[in-house]
């Protein structure tokens, strides 16, 4: 797991530290919010923790809580500024999920009636007790100690 607060090769670390320009809309002591330079729709913003953590599962809970607490305020401001009809709030985690910048971040994407964005995702179905077994597996994993704590022993 990546626990380093900064990665010298990371574009978002460079933006957070003011070494690469960005169109900022908000800064807090633990996060920076700026426009995505290649937006899904105009007004698409990224909420980025100041510390470098690659994936969502690497984030300390208290940092995730702070960044998450900004989402409603940011979504309201994007809605007010763009006149959007709705929004998608998304975290991509891992290449397979479409993450291209390995510094965990939240996307807030304004959505407009009849915009060209390809959504929703396709859905699948559980067979038999698969849903119960899957829930049990995840619940068991939640009871296990986090990796970082286990490594401290
Ligand atoms: P993800 O694919 O979830 O990792 O999202 C990364 C996002 O960062 C993409 O939507 C990019 O358009 C955006 N991005 C990459 N470089 C920059 C940059 N220098 N300034 C603003 N947004 C960027
Ligand atoms: Zn970074």
Coordinates of C-alpha atoms and ligand atoms in Angstrom, one line a residue:
X1 CA 0.0 0.0 0.0
X2 CA 1.2 3.5 -0.8
X3 CA 1.3 5.6 2.4
X4 CA 3.8 8.2 1.1
X5 CA 2.4 11.8 1.4
X6 CA 4.0 12.8 -1.9
X7 CA 5.2 11.1 -5.1
X8 CA 7.7 13.2 -7.1
X9 CA 6.4 11.7 -10.4
X10 CA 2.7 12.3 -9.7
X11 CA 0.9 15.0 -11.7
X12 CA -1.7 15.7 -8.9
X13 CA 1.1 16.0 -6.3
X14 CA 2.7 18.6 -8.6
X15 CA -0.7 20.4 -8.9
X16 CA -1.2 20.3 -5.1
X17 CA 2.2 21.8 -4.5
X18 CA 1.7 24.5 -7.1
X19 CA 4.3 23.2 -9.5
X20 CA 1.8 22.6 -12.3
X21 CA -1.0 25.0 -13.0
X22 CA -4.6 24.2 -12.3
X23 CA -8.0 26.0 -12.4
X24 CA -8.7 25.8 -8.6
X25 CA -12.1 26.3 -7.1
X26 CA -11.4 25.4 -3.4
X27 CA -8.6 24.7 -1.1
X28 CA -8.8 23.2 2.4
X29 CA -6.0 22.2 4.7
X30 CA -6.2 18.6 3.4
X31 CA -7.7 18.8 -0.1
X32 CA -7.5 20.8 -3.3
X33 CA -10.4 21.1 -5.8
X34 CA -9.8 22.0 -9.4
X35 CA -11.3 21.6 -12.9
X36 CA -10.6 18.4 -14.8
X37 CA -8.5 19.6 -17.9
X38 CA -10.3 17.1 -20.2
X39 CA -13.8 17.2 -18.8
X40 CA -16.6 14.7 -19.4
X41 CA -18.8 17.8 -19.4
X42 CA -17.7 21.3 -18.8
X43 CA -17.6 22.1 -15.0
X44 CA -16.3 18.6 -14.2
X45 CA -14.2 19.0 -11.0
X46 CA -11.7 16.8 -9.2
X47 CA -11.5 16.7 -5.4
X48 CA -8.0 15.7 -4.5
X49 CA -6.5 15.0 -1.1
X50 CA -3.2 16.9 -0.6
X51 CA -1.5 13.6 0.5
X52 CA -0.5 11.1 -2.1
X53 CA -2.4 7.8 -1.7
X54 CA -2.7 5.8 -4.9
X55 CA -6.1 4.1 -4.6
X56 CA -9.2 4.6 -2.6
X57 CA -8.4 1.5 -0.5
X58 CA -5.1 3.2 0.5
X59 CA -6.7 6.3 2.0
X60 CA -6.7 6.8 5.8
X61 CA -10.3 6.9 7.0
X62 CA -10.1 10.4 8.4
X63 CA -8.7 11.8 5.2
X64 CA -11.5 10.1 3.2
X65 CA -14.0 11.5 5.6
X66 CA -12.7 15.0 5.1
X67 CA -12.6 14.7 1.3
X68 CA -16.0 13.1 1.2
X69 CA -17.5 15.8 3.4
X70 CA -16.7 18.3 0.6
X71 CA -18.8 16.4 -2.0
X72 CA -22.3 17.9 -1.3
X73 CA -20.9 21.5 -1.2
X74 CA -18.9 21.0 -4.5
X75 CA -21.9 19.3 -6.2
X76 CA -24.1 22.2 -5.2
X77 CA -21.6 24.7 -6.6
X78 CA -21.1 22.8 -9.8
X79 CA -24.9 22.6 -10.2
X80 CA -25.4 26.3 -9.6
X81 CA -22.6 27.3 -11.9
X82 CA -23.4 25.0 -14.8
X83 CA -27.2 24.7 -14.6
X84 CA -26.8 20.9 -14.6
X85 CA -29.7 18.5 -14.4
X86 CA -27.8 16.0 -12.2
X87 CA -24.3 14.8 -11.5
X88 CA -22.2 11.7 -11.2
X89 CA -19.8 11.4 -8.3
X90 CA -17.2 8.8 -9.1
X91 CA -13.9 7.4 -7.8
X92 CA -12.0 5.1 -10.2
X93 CA -9.7 2.8 -8.4
X94 CA -7.2 0.7 -10.3
X95 CA -6.4 0.5 -14.1
X96 CA -9.2 -2.0 -14.6
X97 CA -11.7 0.6 -13.3
X98 CA -10.3 3.4 -15.5
X99 CA -8.0 5.1 -13.1
X100 CA -5.3 6.9 -15.0
X101 CA -3.8 9.1 -12.3
X102 CA -2.6 7.1 -9.3
X103 CA -3.4 9.7 -6.7
X104 CA -6.9 8.9 -5.4
X105 CA -9.5 11.6 -6.3
X106 CA -13.2 12.1 -6.5
X107 CA -14.8 13.2 -9.8
X108 CA -17.9 15.5 -9.6
X109 CA -19.3 15.5 -13.2
X110 CA -22.3 17.7 -14.1
X111 CA -24.9 15.9 -16.2
X112 CA -27.3 17.4 -18.6
X113 CA -30.5 15.9 -20.1
X114 CA -29.6 14.2 -23.4
X115 CA -25.8 14.7 -23.0
X116 CA -23.7 12.2 -24.9
X117 CA -22.2 10.5 -21.8
X118 CA -22.5 6.7 -22.0
X119 CA -24.3 5.8 -18.8
X120 CA -25.6 3.7 -17.0
X121 CA -23.2 0.7 -16.7
X122 CA -24.5 -2.7 -17.6
X123 CA -25.8 -4.8 -14.7
X124 CA -25.6 -8.5 -14.0
X125 CA -27.6 -10.8 -11.7
X126 CA -26.8 -13.2 -8.8
X127 CA -27.7 -16.8 -9.1
X128 CA -29.2 -18.8 -6.2
X129 CA -27.4 -18.0 -2.9
X130 CA -24.6 -16.2 -4.6
X131 CA -25.8 -12.9 -3.2
X132 CA -25.8 -14.2 0.4
X133 CA -22.3 -15.8 0.0
X134 CA -20.9 -12.6 -1.5
X135 CA -22.3 -10.6 1.3
X136 CA -20.8 -13.0 3.9
X137 CA -17.4 -12.8 2.2
X138 CA -17.4 -9.0 2.3
X139 CA -18.7 -9.0 5.9
X140 CA -15.9 -11.4 7.0
X141 CA -13.3 -9.2 5.2
X142 CA -14.6 -6.2 7.2
X143 CA -14.0 -8.1 10.4
X144 CA -10.4 -8.8 9.5
X145 CA -7.7 -6.3 10.7
X146 CA -6.5 -3.8 8.2
X147 CA -3.2 -4.7 6.5
X148 CA -1.3 -1.8 7.9
X149 CA -2.2 -2.7 11.5
X150 CA -1.2 -6.3 11.0
X151 CA 2.2 -5.2 9.5
X152 CA 2.9 -3.1 12.7
X153 CA 3.1 -6.3 14.9
Ligands
LIG1 P1 -8.9 8.9 -13.5 O1 -9.0 8.4 -14.9 O2 -10.1 8.6 -12.6 O3 -7.6 8.6 -12.8 O4 -9.0 10.5 -13.6 C1 -7.9 11.3 -13.9 C2 -8.5 12.6 -14.5 O5 -7.4 13.6 -14.3 C3 -8.8 12.6 -15.9 O6 -10.2 12.9 -16.1 C4 -8.0 13.6 -16.6 O7 -8.6 14.4 -17.6 C5 -7.6 14.5 -15.4 N1 -6.3 15.2 -15.5 C6 -5.1 14.6 -15.9 N2 -4.1 15.6 -15.9 C7 -4.7 16.7 -15.4 C8 -4.2 18.0 -15.2 N3 -2.9 18.4 -15.4 N4 -5.1 18.9 -14.7 C9 -6.4 18.6 -14.5 N5 -6.9 17.4 -14.8 C10 -6.1 16.4 -15.2
LIG2 ZN1 0.2 12.3 -5.9

